[in-house]
Each structure stands twice: as structure tokens, then as C-alpha cells.
């Protein structure tokens, strides 16, 4: 078990959380790291190493080689299906129960927050479980994964749209694509009205998601960060909890409400 960061920051963050009335939780790939879901930059393990995530996660890559890109997302969806929510995901769900109206905004395309009991997270970058037609945008069925484990690096021909026969694409937001307006508006609105924003496991490098904590700070909210590493968000965070989410978040919830490690 990683050591829990020195008490004072956790205690200070717990006092801030206990007093907060309007909370936003923003999560990035670090939230799911301890569930075994590689963060975006490490998502290229094994055979995928020869590719650059940012090059694969683009409409151009899908147009150029739909089987390679669809195969990568099938492999990632398969990895998410094998994963289980970690105590950090459950601690976030506890915060939402303890502070009604808490808005959970995630950059992650997995479904681990939902499976940990968080009600309808705002998915800024879409979801691995919402494929749609690349032409008419009609939702397409999620492959049930019965065609065996998509081997790492294997090309998989994308299914065809039942309506117009165009290739089905992953329901995620690629680099160079606009974020879903409804999700982005909901996130900005919540960040503008909150009194505390808890940012967890995000490098704060990808825009416009990286704007969300900055909007909150500019409008007077307190920002608390959970990340084992330093990020550009350090400068706006009132408290930096230097540690892994699955250890720090249960400690934070325990310190705030004495719920015991996973709430
Ligand atoms: C847009 C879905 C315009 C896909 C993703 C130059 C400057 C500024 C911006 C740009 C620029 N050039 C281009 C841009 C825009 C670009 C951008 O921001 N690029 C960056 C790289 C500079 N943004 C876009 O293209 C966005 N769209 O701008 O559109 C537009 C407008 C109107 C009309 C048309 C177009 C779209 C961005 C969304 C891309 N899609 N995901 C998929 O998943 O395949 S982004 C993806 O990468 C993730 O969702 C995440 O948001 C991002 C980063 O991923 P990771 O690094 O893995 O995760 P994260 O950043 O969260 O970092 C992991 C963190 O966890 C680390 O800090 C680590 O320390 C920490 N950690 C590790 N272990 C743990 C932990 N923390 C806690 N506990 C642990 N155990
Ligand atoms: Zn179609």
C-alpha cells in the first residue's frame, strides 16, 4: 500500500471539503491508473508503442487506417471491461453522496466512475461505450467482445452502420475535434458556480478540459489537486495531495467524514 501523504495536507483538504457546498470533481486518466487502465500517454504499451497516441486519436488516422484505429479502441475497451473501479472511484462516489449536487466531470472514456456508483458523469471526451456512425452519427451497438480478446496491435475492421453502411467510429473526442457542446457547457457552468474544485489524476495539458479548473480558480473557488506528480495546476491549487488516487481519496473521505477507507 503506498504511504498516505503527510497528514497535514489531507487534513487541510478534508476541512475544505467538509465546508464546501458546491463541489466539482474533475478526473483524468490517473483516476483509472490503479484499476490497470493505462493513462493516455502509457496507453501505447506493447505493440502500440510504435504509435503516438495523439497521432492515433485523430479523425485523420481513422480515415487513413480505420482498422488500425478501430483495433486500438477495441483493445482499450477490452482492457476497461477487464478492469474494476478502484477505491478512488468509490471515494468520488462517496463525495457525491455526502455533498448532494456535486458535479463529476471526467476526461476519461472508460465507465469506471459509473460502475463505482457515480451518477451520470459529464464525459468531456466521450466514451468507449458509445460508438457511432462516422457518416450519419447514428449510435451503433457496442461490440459485445465475444470475438475474443482483440490482440494488442491487431487491426480490426470497424462494423458498418445499419442505416447508411458507413464505418462505425469510436464515440470519443479526437484531437482536433470539438468537445460535445452540452458536456462542455455543463462543465464550465459547474466550474463557474462551485466553491471547491477537486482535480484528480490529470496532467492539465489538454484543452479545453484543462481550462475547467482555471475557470473555477478565477471565479474564487478553492482548488485541491490529487496527483503523484507536479502539473501546471499546482500553481492554482490551494492544497496539493501528492499521491495516488486510490490511496489519497479514501484517506481524504475518511478525514472529512470518518467513513472508513472506501466510504
Ligand atoms: C479541440 C479521448 C478545437 C480520445 C482525448 C497547442 C496548444 C494548446 C492546445 C492545442 C495545441 N494544439 C492543439 C491543441 C488542442 C488540443 C490539445 O489540447 N492538445 C494538447 C496535447 C496540447 N485539444 C484538442 O484537440 C481538443 N479539441 O481543441 O478542438 C475545435 C474547436 C471547434 C471546432 C473544431 C475543433 C480535443 C482534446 C480531446 C482529445 N481526446 N481523449 C481517447 O481517449 O483516445 S484527450 C486524452 O489525453 C485524455 O482524455 C486526457 O484528457 C488527455 C491526457 O491524457 P493522459 O495524459 O493519460 O491523462 P492525463 O492528462 O489525465 O494525465 C495522467 C495524469 O495522471 C498525470 O498527471 C499523472 O501524473 C497522473 N497519475 C498517474 N497515476 C496516477 C495519477 N494520478 C492519480 N493517481 C494515480 N495513481
Ligand atoms: Zn450511418
PDB file of N, CA, C and O in Angstrom, residues 16 19-24 190-197 220-223:
ATOM      1  N   UNK A  16     -11.499  21.700   4.070  1.00  0.00           N
ATOM      2  CA  UNK A  16     -12.059  22.476   2.943  1.00  0.00           C
ATOM      3  C   UNK A  16     -13.252  21.730   2.341  1.00  0.00           C
ATOM      4  O   UNK A  16     -14.299  22.295   2.065  1.00  0.00           O
ATOM      5  N   UNK A  19     -16.405  21.810   4.444  1.00  0.00           N
ATOM      6  CA  UNK A  19     -17.106  23.101   4.466  1.00  0.00           C
ATOM      7  C   UNK A  19     -17.750  23.420   3.107  1.00  0.00           C
ATOM      8  O   UNK A  19     -18.597  24.296   2.988  1.00  0.00           O
ATOM      9  N   UNK A  20     -17.341  22.692   2.070  1.00  0.00           N
ATOM     10  CA  UNK A  20     -17.786  23.037   0.702  1.00  0.00           C
ATOM     11  C   UNK A  20     -19.267  22.707   0.519  1.00  0.00           C
ATOM     12  O   UNK A  20     -19.772  21.722   1.061  1.00  0.00           O
ATOM     13  N   UNK A  21     -19.941  23.518  -0.259  1.00  0.00           N
ATOM     14  CA  UNK A  21     -21.375  23.312  -0.521  1.00  0.00           C
ATOM     15  C   UNK A  21     -21.614  23.008  -1.991  1.00  0.00           C
ATOM     16  O   UNK A  21     -22.522  22.295  -2.343  1.00  0.00           O
ATOM     17  N   UNK A  22     -20.795  23.574  -2.876  1.00  0.00           N
ATOM     18  CA  UNK A  22     -20.975  23.329  -4.321  1.00  0.00           C
ATOM     19  C   UNK A  22     -19.622  22.832  -4.848  1.00  0.00           C
ATOM     20  O   UNK A  22     -18.663  23.588  -4.918  1.00  0.00           O
ATOM     21  N   UNK A  23     -19.553  21.538  -5.137  1.00  0.00           N
ATOM     22  CA  UNK A  23     -18.269  20.901  -5.472  1.00  0.00           C
ATOM     23  C   UNK A  23     -18.282  20.379  -6.914  1.00  0.00           C
ATOM     24  O   UNK A  23     -19.301  19.880  -7.407  1.00  0.00           O
ATOM     25  N   UNK A  24     -17.138  20.569  -7.572  1.00  0.00           N
ATOM     26  CA  UNK A  24     -16.905  19.926  -8.872  1.00  0.00           C
ATOM     27  C   UNK A  24     -15.714  18.989  -8.702  1.00  0.00           C
ATOM     28  O   UNK A  24     -14.708  19.356  -8.078  1.00  0.00           O
ATOM     29  N   UNK A 190     -20.729  24.439 -14.122  1.00  0.00           N
ATOM     30  CA  UNK A 190     -20.496  23.907 -12.766  1.00  0.00           C
ATOM     31  C   UNK A 190     -19.220  24.516 -12.179  1.00  0.00           C
ATOM     32  O   UNK A 190     -19.188  24.931 -11.017  1.00  0.00           O
ATOM     33  N   UNK A 191     -18.182  24.635 -13.004  1.00  0.00           N
ATOM     34  CA  UNK A 191     -16.908  25.187 -12.506  1.00  0.00           C
ATOM     35  C   UNK A 191     -17.072  26.661 -12.135  1.00  0.00           C
ATOM     36  O   UNK A 191     -16.459  27.149 -11.183  1.00  0.00           O
ATOM     37  N   UNK A 192     -17.947  27.363 -12.854  1.00  0.00           N
ATOM     38  CA  UNK A 192     -18.160  28.799 -12.584  1.00  0.00           C
ATOM     39  C   UNK A 192     -18.924  29.017 -11.283  1.00  0.00           C
ATOM     40  O   UNK A 192     -18.803  30.055 -10.651  1.00  0.00           O
ATOM     41  N   UNK A 193     -19.690  27.996 -10.873  1.00  0.00           N
ATOM     42  CA  UNK A 193     -20.568  28.202  -9.711  1.00  0.00           C
ATOM     43  C   UNK A 193     -20.063  27.483  -8.461  1.00  0.00           C
ATOM     44  O   UNK A 193     -20.649  27.609  -7.385  1.00  0.00           O
ATOM     45  N   UNK A 194     -18.950  26.751  -8.593  1.00  0.00           N
ATOM     46  CA  UNK A 194     -18.564  25.916  -7.432  1.00  0.00           C
ATOM     47  C   UNK A 194     -17.771  26.717  -6.402  1.00  0.00           C
ATOM     48  O   UNK A 194     -17.189  27.759  -6.711  1.00  0.00           O
ATOM     49  N   UNK A 195     -17.699  26.178  -5.174  1.00  0.00           N
ATOM     50  CA  UNK A 195     -16.800  26.815  -4.197  1.00  0.00           C
ATOM     51  C   UNK A 195     -15.564  25.957  -3.959  1.00  0.00           C
ATOM     52  O   UNK A 195     -14.594  26.395  -3.355  1.00  0.00           O
ATOM     53  N   UNK A 196     -15.614  24.705  -4.447  1.00  0.00           N
ATOM     54  CA  UNK A 196     -14.406  23.875  -4.386  1.00  0.00           C
ATOM     55  C   UNK A 196     -14.346  22.977  -5.621  1.00  0.00           C
ATOM     56  O   UNK A 196     -15.346  22.367  -6.006  1.00  0.00           O
ATOM     57  N   UNK A 197     -13.169  22.923  -6.258  1.00  0.00           N
ATOM     58  CA  UNK A 197     -12.949  22.007  -7.374  1.00  0.00           C
ATOM     59  C   UNK A 197     -11.815  21.058  -7.010  1.00  0.00           C
ATOM     60  O   UNK A 197     -10.729  21.490  -6.644  1.00  0.00           O
ATOM     61  N   UNK A 220     -12.952  32.357  -7.960  1.00  0.00           N
ATOM     62  CA  UNK A 220     -12.869  32.358  -6.497  1.00  0.00           C
ATOM     63  C   UNK A 220     -13.014  31.019  -5.817  1.00  0.00           C
ATOM     64  O   UNK A 220     -12.998  30.937  -4.588  1.00  0.00           O
ATOM     65  N   UNK A 221     -13.126  29.929  -6.594  1.00  0.00           N
ATOM     66  CA  UNK A 221     -13.242  28.616  -5.933  1.00  0.00           C
ATOM     67  C   UNK A 221     -11.874  28.179  -5.415  1.00  0.00           C
ATOM     68  O   UNK A 221     -10.828  28.620  -5.894  1.00  0.00           O
ATOM     69  N   UNK A 222     -11.912  27.293  -4.435  1.00  0.00           N
ATOM     70  CA  UNK A 222     -10.676  26.673  -3.930  1.00  0.00           C
ATOM     71  C   UNK A 222     -10.411  25.432  -4.773  1.00  0.00           C
ATOM     72  O   UNK A 222     -11.344  24.677  -5.057  1.00  0.00           O
ATOM     73  N   UNK A 223      -9.159  25.269  -5.203  1.00  0.00           N
ATOM     74  CA  UNK A 223      -8.796  24.081  -5.991  1.00  0.00           C
ATOM     75  C   UNK A 223      -7.927  23.170  -5.131  1.00  0.00           C
ATOM     76  O   UNK A 223      -6.962  23.627  -4.496  1.00  0.00           O
TER      77      UNK A 223
END
